[in-house]
């Protein structure tokens, strides 16, 4: 019988995205960096999943991109996508933990982390990754963020349990400044990045997933947890989203 991680991989690796976002949002965030797309640069896409953002970066930049994810199964999908997209020569895949990265100090022009930095915590990530970025280089990270100062108790309790580091954008900006970055841009992912790009495609996979694993309590629990998160987002979407943070290393 498959374990929980294997079931999660199976459910999510078929998705174009493993978290909220969109190609348009990736391109918009990239435009806010001010990076010259014709200049050769070194890029790390950390927590890349199956490569939605990686492919956009490769298409948009004259870059060597190292795609990092701890799940080889996701990287296998990314390799296939990069070949289909004609950008395989720009992307190298590396399976490792995001707190044990294979980069030399000050070797990267850009670190990109869409919907992934929560795995080690926002403050821990920006602090520990800074050494890899060249002076004047750029960090782009999307992070679960409160959109209002006061929230209903139900959504507050959920995210306090799931990710206690959740905060308003001003707190994330302050953390960037404390750790030697200058924030240069910020925007909130719109609702279509959650519903059309992530939740609805995942919801469409539930029936086949449950049919394949009929009678598997763990598979049923995974789907129930995902449905609960979707329900909470649809109910409280005005209070929470991903904020996309663009900052320059001083």
PDB file of C-alpha atoms in Angstrom:
ATOM      1  CA  UNK A   1       0.000   0.000   0.000  1.00  0.00           C
ATOM      2  CA  UNK A   2       1.235   3.485  -0.840  1.00  0.00           C
ATOM      3  CA  UNK A   3       2.261   5.745   2.027  1.00  0.00           C
ATOM      4  CA  UNK A   4       0.940   9.281   2.503  1.00  0.00           C
ATOM      5  CA  UNK A   5       3.787  10.986   0.639  1.00  0.00           C
ATOM      6  CA  UNK A   6       3.412   8.661  -2.342  1.00  0.00           C
ATOM      7  CA  UNK A   7      -0.313   9.391  -2.462  1.00  0.00           C
ATOM      8  CA  UNK A   8       0.282  13.158  -2.277  1.00  0.00           C
ATOM      9  CA  UNK A   9       2.835  12.926  -5.091  1.00  0.00           C
ATOM     10  CA  UNK A  10       0.387  10.995  -7.246  1.00  0.00           C
ATOM     11  CA  UNK A  11      -2.409  13.519  -6.657  1.00  0.00           C
ATOM     12  CA  UNK A  12      -0.284  16.581  -7.330  1.00  0.00           C
ATOM     13  CA  UNK A  13       2.246  15.608  -9.993  1.00  0.00           C
ATOM     14  CA  UNK A  14      -0.480  15.570 -12.643  1.00  0.00           C
ATOM     15  CA  UNK A  15      -1.259  19.203 -11.910  1.00  0.00           C
ATOM     16  CA  UNK A  16       0.208  21.982 -14.006  1.00  0.00           C
ATOM     17  CA  UNK A  17       0.820  23.749 -10.688  1.00  0.00           C
ATOM     18  CA  UNK A  18       1.376  22.524  -7.151  1.00  0.00           C
ATOM     19  CA  UNK A  19       0.225  25.808  -5.639  1.00  0.00           C
ATOM     20  CA  UNK A  20      -1.572  29.039  -6.496  1.00  0.00           C
ATOM     21  CA  UNK A  21      -0.149  31.094  -9.352  1.00  0.00           C
ATOM     22  CA  UNK A  22      -0.357  31.660 -13.097  1.00  0.00           C
ATOM     23  CA  UNK A  23       1.908  32.181 -16.078  1.00  0.00           C
ATOM     24  CA  UNK A  24       0.735  35.803 -16.153  1.00  0.00           C
ATOM     25  CA  UNK A  25       1.638  36.320 -12.491  1.00  0.00           C
ATOM     26  CA  UNK A  26       5.079  34.793 -13.044  1.00  0.00           C
ATOM     27  CA  UNK A  27       5.724  37.114 -15.978  1.00  0.00           C
ATOM     28  CA  UNK A  28       4.455  40.115 -14.022  1.00  0.00           C
ATOM     29  CA  UNK A  29       6.728  39.336 -11.084  1.00  0.00           C
ATOM     30  CA  UNK A  30       9.644  38.925 -13.471  1.00  0.00           C
ATOM     31  CA  UNK A  31       8.899  42.304 -15.042  1.00  0.00           C
ATOM     32  CA  UNK A  32       9.039  43.906 -11.594  1.00  0.00           C
ATOM     33  CA  UNK A  33      12.611  42.672 -11.052  1.00  0.00           C
ATOM     34  CA  UNK A  34      13.908  44.939 -13.815  1.00  0.00           C
ATOM     35  CA  UNK A  35      16.214  42.154 -15.031  1.00  0.00           C
ATOM     36  CA  UNK A  36      17.459  42.524 -18.595  1.00  0.00           C
ATOM     37  CA  UNK A  37      16.261  39.350 -20.309  1.00  0.00           C
ATOM     38  CA  UNK A  38      19.124  39.394 -22.793  1.00  0.00           C
ATOM     39  CA  UNK A  39      21.906  39.446 -20.178  1.00  0.00           C
ATOM     40  CA  UNK A  40      23.343  36.016 -19.258  1.00  0.00           C
ATOM     41  CA  UNK A  41      22.435  35.221 -15.647  1.00  0.00           C
ATOM     42  CA  UNK A  42      22.411  32.364 -13.134  1.00  0.00           C
ATOM     43  CA  UNK A  43      19.023  31.463 -11.654  1.00  0.00           C
ATOM     44  CA  UNK A  44      17.757  29.023  -9.026  1.00  0.00           C
ATOM     45  CA  UNK A  45      14.075  28.054  -8.992  1.00  0.00           C
ATOM     46  CA  UNK A  46      13.703  26.621  -5.487  1.00  0.00           C
ATOM     47  CA  UNK A  47      10.755  24.337  -4.810  1.00  0.00           C
ATOM     48  CA  UNK A  48       9.977  24.273  -8.514  1.00  0.00           C
ATOM     49  CA  UNK A  49       7.508  21.384  -8.454  1.00  0.00           C
ATOM     50  CA  UNK A  50       6.726  20.208 -11.983  1.00  0.00           C
ATOM     51  CA  UNK A  51       8.103  23.428 -13.403  1.00  0.00           C
ATOM     52  CA  UNK A  52       5.339  25.888 -14.263  1.00  0.00           C
ATOM     53  CA  UNK A  53       7.464  28.885 -13.239  1.00  0.00           C
ATOM     54  CA  UNK A  54      10.721  27.271 -14.437  1.00  0.00           C
ATOM     55  CA  UNK A  55       9.507  27.053 -18.020  1.00  0.00           C
ATOM     56  CA  UNK A  56       8.386  30.698 -18.032  1.00  0.00           C
ATOM     57  CA  UNK A  57      11.756  31.821 -16.662  1.00  0.00           C
ATOM     58  CA  UNK A  58      13.588  29.783 -19.284  1.00  0.00           C
ATOM     59  CA  UNK A  59      11.463  31.245 -22.070  1.00  0.00           C
ATOM     60  CA  UNK A  60      11.928  34.801 -20.804  1.00  0.00           C
ATOM     61  CA  UNK A  61      15.576  34.948 -19.745  1.00  0.00           C
ATOM     62  CA  UNK A  62      19.045  34.290 -21.121  1.00  0.00           C
ATOM     63  CA  UNK A  63      19.731  32.119 -18.117  1.00  0.00           C
ATOM     64  CA  UNK A  64      21.175  28.935 -16.754  1.00  0.00           C
ATOM     65  CA  UNK A  65      18.423  27.739 -14.426  1.00  0.00           C
ATOM     66  CA  UNK A  66      18.899  25.202 -11.667  1.00  0.00           C
ATOM     67  CA  UNK A  67      15.510  23.744 -10.764  1.00  0.00           C
ATOM     68  CA  UNK A  68      15.407  22.502  -7.173  1.00  0.00           C
ATOM     69  CA  UNK A  69      12.843  20.151  -5.677  1.00  0.00           C
ATOM     70  CA  UNK A  70      13.174  17.375  -3.121  1.00  0.00           C
ATOM     71  CA  UNK A  71      10.769  15.143  -5.085  1.00  0.00           C
ATOM     72  CA  UNK A  72      12.436  13.434  -8.094  1.00  0.00           C
ATOM     73  CA  UNK A  73       8.984  12.554  -9.432  1.00  0.00           C
ATOM     74  CA  UNK A  74       8.189  16.243  -9.937  1.00  0.00           C
ATOM     75  CA  UNK A  75      11.541  16.859 -11.603  1.00  0.00           C
ATOM     76  CA  UNK A  76      10.886  14.007 -14.057  1.00  0.00           C
ATOM     77  CA  UNK A  77       7.744  15.847 -15.191  1.00  0.00           C
ATOM     78  CA  UNK A  78       9.712  19.107 -15.450  1.00  0.00           C
ATOM     79  CA  UNK A  79      12.330  17.458 -17.677  1.00  0.00           C
ATOM     80  CA  UNK A  80       9.611  16.292 -20.056  1.00  0.00           C
ATOM     81  CA  UNK A  81       8.002  19.739 -20.065  1.00  0.00           C
ATOM     82  CA  UNK A  82      11.312  21.464 -20.746  1.00  0.00           C
ATOM     83  CA  UNK A  83      11.924  19.241 -23.756  1.00  0.00           C
ATOM     84  CA  UNK A  84       8.410  19.866 -25.082  1.00  0.00           C
ATOM     85  CA  UNK A  85       8.895  23.599 -24.525  1.00  0.00           C
ATOM     86  CA  UNK A  86      12.248  23.715 -26.301  1.00  0.00           C
ATOM     87  CA  UNK A  87      14.127  25.004 -23.245  1.00  0.00           C
ATOM     88  CA  UNK A  88      15.779  21.843 -21.910  1.00  0.00           C
ATOM     89  CA  UNK A  89      19.231  23.274 -22.658  1.00  0.00           C
ATOM     90  CA  UNK A  90      18.608  26.098 -20.156  1.00  0.00           C
ATOM     91  CA  UNK A  91      17.429  23.949 -17.230  1.00  0.00           C
ATOM     92  CA  UNK A  92      19.265  21.523 -14.980  1.00  0.00           C
ATOM     93  CA  UNK A  93      17.324  19.642 -12.304  1.00  0.00           C
ATOM     94  CA  UNK A  94      18.638  18.903  -8.833  1.00  0.00           C
ATOM     95  CA  UNK A  95      16.817  16.912  -6.167  1.00  0.00           C
ATOM     96  CA  UNK A  96      17.685  18.165  -2.699  1.00  0.00           C
ATOM     97  CA  UNK A  97      16.273  19.910   0.340  1.00  0.00           C
ATOM     98  CA  UNK A  98      15.925  23.681   0.093  1.00  0.00           C
ATOM     99  CA  UNK A  99      17.933  24.009   3.309  1.00  0.00           C
ATOM    100  CA  UNK A 100      20.889  22.156   1.725  1.00  0.00           C
ATOM    101  CA  UNK A 101      21.389  23.926  -1.591  1.00  0.00           C
ATOM    102  CA  UNK A 102      24.301  23.131  -3.940  1.00  0.00           C
ATOM    103  CA  UNK A 103      25.365  26.701  -4.751  1.00  0.00           C
ATOM    104  CA  UNK A 104      28.555  28.632  -4.120  1.00  0.00           C
ATOM    105  CA  UNK A 105      28.321  31.884  -2.203  1.00  0.00           C
ATOM    106  CA  UNK A 106      27.316  34.893  -4.324  1.00  0.00           C
ATOM    107  CA  UNK A 107      26.849  32.751  -7.437  1.00  0.00           C
ATOM    108  CA  UNK A 108      23.223  33.543  -8.306  1.00  0.00           C
ATOM    109  CA  UNK A 109      21.701  36.589  -9.949  1.00  0.00           C
ATOM    110  CA  UNK A 110      18.146  35.498  -9.107  1.00  0.00           C
ATOM    111  CA  UNK A 111      16.467  33.166  -6.642  1.00  0.00           C
ATOM    112  CA  UNK A 112      12.864  32.320  -7.501  1.00  0.00           C
ATOM    113  CA  UNK A 113      10.519  30.573  -5.043  1.00  0.00           C
ATOM    114  CA  UNK A 114       6.842  30.436  -5.975  1.00  0.00           C
ATOM    115  CA  UNK A 115       4.675  28.957  -3.232  1.00  0.00           C
ATOM    116  CA  UNK A 116       7.552  27.013  -1.701  1.00  0.00           C
ATOM    117  CA  UNK A 117       9.445  29.054   0.883  1.00  0.00           C
ATOM    118  CA  UNK A 118       6.896  28.101   3.574  1.00  0.00           C
ATOM    119  CA  UNK A 119       8.557  24.659   3.673  1.00  0.00           C
ATOM    120  CA  UNK A 120      11.432  26.123   5.674  1.00  0.00           C
ATOM    121  CA  UNK A 121       9.708  29.334   6.781  1.00  0.00           C
ATOM    122  CA  UNK A 122       9.861  32.742   5.114  1.00  0.00           C
ATOM    123  CA  UNK A 123      12.350  34.325   7.492  1.00  0.00           C
ATOM    124  CA  UNK A 124      14.573  31.256   7.596  1.00  0.00           C
ATOM    125  CA  UNK A 125      14.570  31.073   3.809  1.00  0.00           C
ATOM    126  CA  UNK A 126      15.404  34.690   3.082  1.00  0.00           C
ATOM    127  CA  UNK A 127      18.114  34.652   5.749  1.00  0.00           C
ATOM    128  CA  UNK A 128      19.820  31.428   4.645  1.00  0.00           C
ATOM    129  CA  UNK A 129      19.487  31.936   0.902  1.00  0.00           C
ATOM    130  CA  UNK A 130      20.925  35.450   0.906  1.00  0.00           C
ATOM    131  CA  UNK A 131      24.521  34.187   0.864  1.00  0.00           C
ATOM    132  CA  UNK A 132      23.954  32.570  -2.531  1.00  0.00           C
ATOM    133  CA  UNK A 133      22.779  35.812  -4.171  1.00  0.00           C
ATOM    134  CA  UNK A 134      25.254  38.208  -5.746  1.00  0.00           C
ATOM    135  CA  UNK A 135      25.321  41.752  -4.319  1.00  0.00           C
ATOM    136  CA  UNK A 136      22.527  43.574  -6.132  1.00  0.00           C
ATOM    137  CA  UNK A 137      20.926  40.273  -7.084  1.00  0.00           C
ATOM    138  CA  UNK A 138      17.234  39.546  -6.704  1.00  0.00           C
ATOM    139  CA  UNK A 139      14.911  37.350  -4.665  1.00  0.00           C
ATOM    140  CA  UNK A 140      11.330  36.626  -5.719  1.00  0.00           C
ATOM    141  CA  UNK A 141       9.148  34.611  -3.335  1.00  0.00           C
ATOM    142  CA  UNK A 142       5.419  34.113  -2.958  1.00  0.00           C
ATOM    143  CA  UNK A 143       4.192  33.595   0.580  1.00  0.00           C
ATOM    144  CA  UNK A 144       0.820  33.022   2.248  1.00  0.00           C
ATOM    145  CA  UNK A 145      -0.194  36.457   3.517  1.00  0.00           C
ATOM    146  CA  UNK A 146      -3.047  38.015   5.466  1.00  0.00           C
ATOM    147  CA  UNK A 147      -4.817  40.692   3.426  1.00  0.00           C
ATOM    148  CA  UNK A 148      -6.610  42.208   6.421  1.00  0.00           C
ATOM    149  CA  UNK A 149      -5.497  43.042   9.936  1.00  0.00           C
ATOM    150  CA  UNK A 150      -8.511  41.279  11.507  1.00  0.00           C
ATOM    151  CA  UNK A 151      -9.780  37.854  10.415  1.00  0.00           C
ATOM    152  CA  UNK A 152     -12.667  35.546  11.289  1.00  0.00           C
ATOM    153  CA  UNK A 153     -11.707  33.006  13.942  1.00  0.00           C
ATOM    154  CA  UNK A 154     -12.159  29.991  11.645  1.00  0.00           C
ATOM    155  CA  UNK A 155      -9.600  31.051   9.040  1.00  0.00           C
ATOM    156  CA  UNK A 156      -7.272  32.454  11.706  1.00  0.00           C
ATOM    157  CA  UNK A 157      -7.243  29.125  13.570  1.00  0.00           C
ATOM    158  CA  UNK A 158      -6.678  27.122  10.391  1.00  0.00           C
ATOM    159  CA  UNK A 159      -3.608  29.011   9.236  1.00  0.00           C
ATOM    160  CA  UNK A 160      -2.219  29.448  12.744  1.00  0.00           C
ATOM    161  CA  UNK A 161      -2.149  25.641  12.900  1.00  0.00           C
ATOM    162  CA  UNK A 162      -0.907  25.073   9.348  1.00  0.00           C
ATOM    163  CA  UNK A 163       1.696  27.850   9.133  1.00  0.00           C
ATOM    164  CA  UNK A 164       2.200  29.981  12.258  1.00  0.00           C
ATOM    165  CA  UNK A 165       4.514  32.351  10.347  1.00  0.00           C
ATOM    166  CA  UNK A 166       1.617  33.701   8.292  1.00  0.00           C
ATOM    167  CA  UNK A 167       1.472  37.503   8.647  1.00  0.00           C
ATOM    168  CA  UNK A 168       0.460  40.700   6.888  1.00  0.00           C
ATOM    169  CA  UNK A 169       2.626  42.014   4.076  1.00  0.00           C
ATOM    170  CA  UNK A 170       4.194  44.780   6.170  1.00  0.00           C
ATOM    171  CA  UNK A 171       5.681  42.145   8.491  1.00  0.00           C
ATOM    172  CA  UNK A 172       7.189  40.275   5.547  1.00  0.00           C
ATOM    173  CA  UNK A 173       8.624  43.510   4.163  1.00  0.00           C
ATOM    174  CA  UNK A 174      10.150  44.269   7.561  1.00  0.00           C
ATOM    175  CA  UNK A 175      11.757  40.820   7.654  1.00  0.00           C
ATOM    176  CA  UNK A 176      13.306  41.412   4.238  1.00  0.00           C
ATOM    177  CA  UNK A 177      14.748  44.730   5.413  1.00  0.00           C
ATOM    178  CA  UNK A 178      16.116  43.210   8.638  1.00  0.00           C
ATOM    179  CA  UNK A 179      17.930  40.513   6.671  1.00  0.00           C
ATOM    180  CA  UNK A 180      19.668  42.790   4.200  1.00  0.00           C
ATOM    181  CA  UNK A 181      17.247  43.169   1.318  1.00  0.00           C
ATOM    182  CA  UNK A 182      15.561  46.191  -0.204  1.00  0.00           C
ATOM    183  CA  UNK A 183      11.944  45.414  -1.180  1.00  0.00           C
ATOM    184  CA  UNK A 184      11.339  46.622  -4.730  1.00  0.00           C
ATOM    185  CA  UNK A 185       7.910  45.185  -5.478  1.00  0.00           C
ATOM    186  CA  UNK A 186       4.865  43.439  -4.085  1.00  0.00           C
ATOM    187  CA  UNK A 187       1.502  42.284  -5.351  1.00  0.00           C
ATOM    188  CA  UNK A 188      -1.286  39.932  -4.294  1.00  0.00           C
ATOM    189  CA  UNK A 189      -2.164  36.896  -6.391  1.00  0.00           C
ATOM    190  CA  UNK A 190      -5.707  37.377  -7.728  1.00  0.00           C
ATOM    191  CA  UNK A 191      -8.402  34.814  -7.024  1.00  0.00           C
ATOM    192  CA  UNK A 192      -8.133  33.118 -10.416  1.00  0.00           C
ATOM    193  CA  UNK A 193      -4.598  32.042  -9.439  1.00  0.00           C
ATOM    194  CA  UNK A 194      -6.134  29.979  -6.647  1.00  0.00           C
ATOM    195  CA  UNK A 195      -9.351  28.743  -8.234  1.00  0.00           C
ATOM    196  CA  UNK A 196      -8.803  28.459 -11.983  1.00  0.00           C
ATOM    197  CA  UNK A 197      -5.111  27.604 -11.878  1.00  0.00           C
ATOM    198  CA  UNK A 198      -4.847  25.395  -8.795  1.00  0.00           C
ATOM    199  CA  UNK A 199      -7.908  24.383  -6.811  1.00  0.00           C
ATOM    200  CA  UNK A 200     -10.370  23.628  -9.627  1.00  0.00           C
ATOM    201  CA  UNK A 201      -7.915  21.455 -11.625  1.00  0.00           C
ATOM    202  CA  UNK A 202      -7.037  19.580  -8.436  1.00  0.00           C
ATOM    203  CA  UNK A 203     -10.718  19.180  -7.550  1.00  0.00           C
ATOM    204  CA  UNK A 204     -11.290  17.652 -10.996  1.00  0.00           C
ATOM    205  CA  UNK A 205      -8.744  14.920 -10.186  1.00  0.00           C
ATOM    206  CA  UNK A 206     -10.395  13.831  -6.916  1.00  0.00           C
ATOM    207  CA  UNK A 207     -12.896  11.362  -8.384  1.00  0.00           C
ATOM    208  CA  UNK A 208     -10.342   9.351 -10.357  1.00  0.00           C
ATOM    209  CA  UNK A 209      -7.895   9.452  -7.444  1.00  0.00           C
ATOM    210  CA  UNK A 210     -10.489   8.107  -4.997  1.00  0.00           C
ATOM    211  CA  UNK A 211     -11.683   5.484  -7.473  1.00  0.00           C
ATOM    212  CA  UNK A 212      -8.139   4.231  -7.957  1.00  0.00           C
ATOM    213  CA  UNK A 213      -7.625   4.071  -4.179  1.00  0.00           C
ATOM    214  CA  UNK A 214     -11.126   2.932  -3.223  1.00  0.00           C
ATOM    215  CA  UNK A 215     -11.300   1.932   0.438  1.00  0.00           C
ATOM    216  CA  UNK A 216      -7.954   3.579   1.254  1.00  0.00           C
ATOM    217  CA  UNK A 217      -8.563   5.685   4.356  1.00  0.00           C
ATOM    218  CA  UNK A 218      -5.359   7.662   3.833  1.00  0.00           C
ATOM    219  CA  UNK A 219      -6.337   8.671   0.298  1.00  0.00           C
ATOM    220  CA  UNK A 220      -9.781   9.677   1.551  1.00  0.00           C
ATOM    221  CA  UNK A 221      -8.223  11.761   4.332  1.00  0.00           C
ATOM    222  CA  UNK A 222      -5.954  13.547   1.853  1.00  0.00           C
ATOM    223  CA  UNK A 223      -8.890  14.509  -0.349  1.00  0.00           C
ATOM    224  CA  UNK A 224     -10.938  15.587   2.670  1.00  0.00           C
ATOM    225  CA  UNK A 225      -8.118  17.858   3.837  1.00  0.00           C
ATOM    226  CA  UNK A 226      -7.750  19.396   0.374  1.00  0.00           C
ATOM    227  CA  UNK A 227     -11.509  19.960   0.133  1.00  0.00           C
ATOM    228  CA  UNK A 228     -11.487  21.639   3.546  1.00  0.00           C
ATOM    229  CA  UNK A 229      -8.737  24.030   2.475  1.00  0.00           C
ATOM    230  CA  UNK A 230     -10.597  24.838  -0.749  1.00  0.00           C
ATOM    231  CA  UNK A 231     -13.816  25.482   1.167  1.00  0.00           C
ATOM    232  CA  UNK A 232     -12.003  27.811   3.571  1.00  0.00           C
ATOM    233  CA  UNK A 233     -10.424  29.760   0.727  1.00  0.00           C
ATOM    234  CA  UNK A 234     -13.736  30.166  -1.087  1.00  0.00           C
ATOM    235  CA  UNK A 235     -15.365  31.371   2.137  1.00  0.00           C
ATOM    236  CA  UNK A 236     -12.579  33.721   3.288  1.00  0.00           C
ATOM    237  CA  UNK A 237     -10.793  34.695   0.077  1.00  0.00           C
ATOM    238  CA  UNK A 238     -10.983  38.393   0.944  1.00  0.00           C
ATOM    239  CA  UNK A 239      -8.774  37.801   3.986  1.00  0.00           C
ATOM    240  CA  UNK A 240      -5.922  35.643   2.669  1.00  0.00           C
ATOM    241  CA  UNK A 241      -3.856  35.068  -0.459  1.00  0.00           C
ATOM    242  CA  UNK A 242      -0.289  34.709  -1.594  1.00  0.00           C
ATOM    243  CA  UNK A 243       1.745  37.868  -1.606  1.00  0.00           C
ATOM    244  CA  UNK A 244       4.540  37.998  -4.162  1.00  0.00           C
ATOM    245  CA  UNK A 245       7.634  39.701  -2.751  1.00  0.00           C
ATOM    246  CA  UNK A 246      10.405  41.069  -4.970  1.00  0.00           C
ATOM    247  CA  UNK A 247      13.557  42.256  -3.203  1.00  0.00           C
ATOM    248  CA  UNK A 248      17.138  43.156  -4.010  1.00  0.00           C
ATOM    249  CA  UNK A 249      20.118  42.057  -1.925  1.00  0.00           C
ATOM    250  CA  UNK A 250      21.964  45.081  -0.625  1.00  0.00           C
TER     251      UNK A 250
END
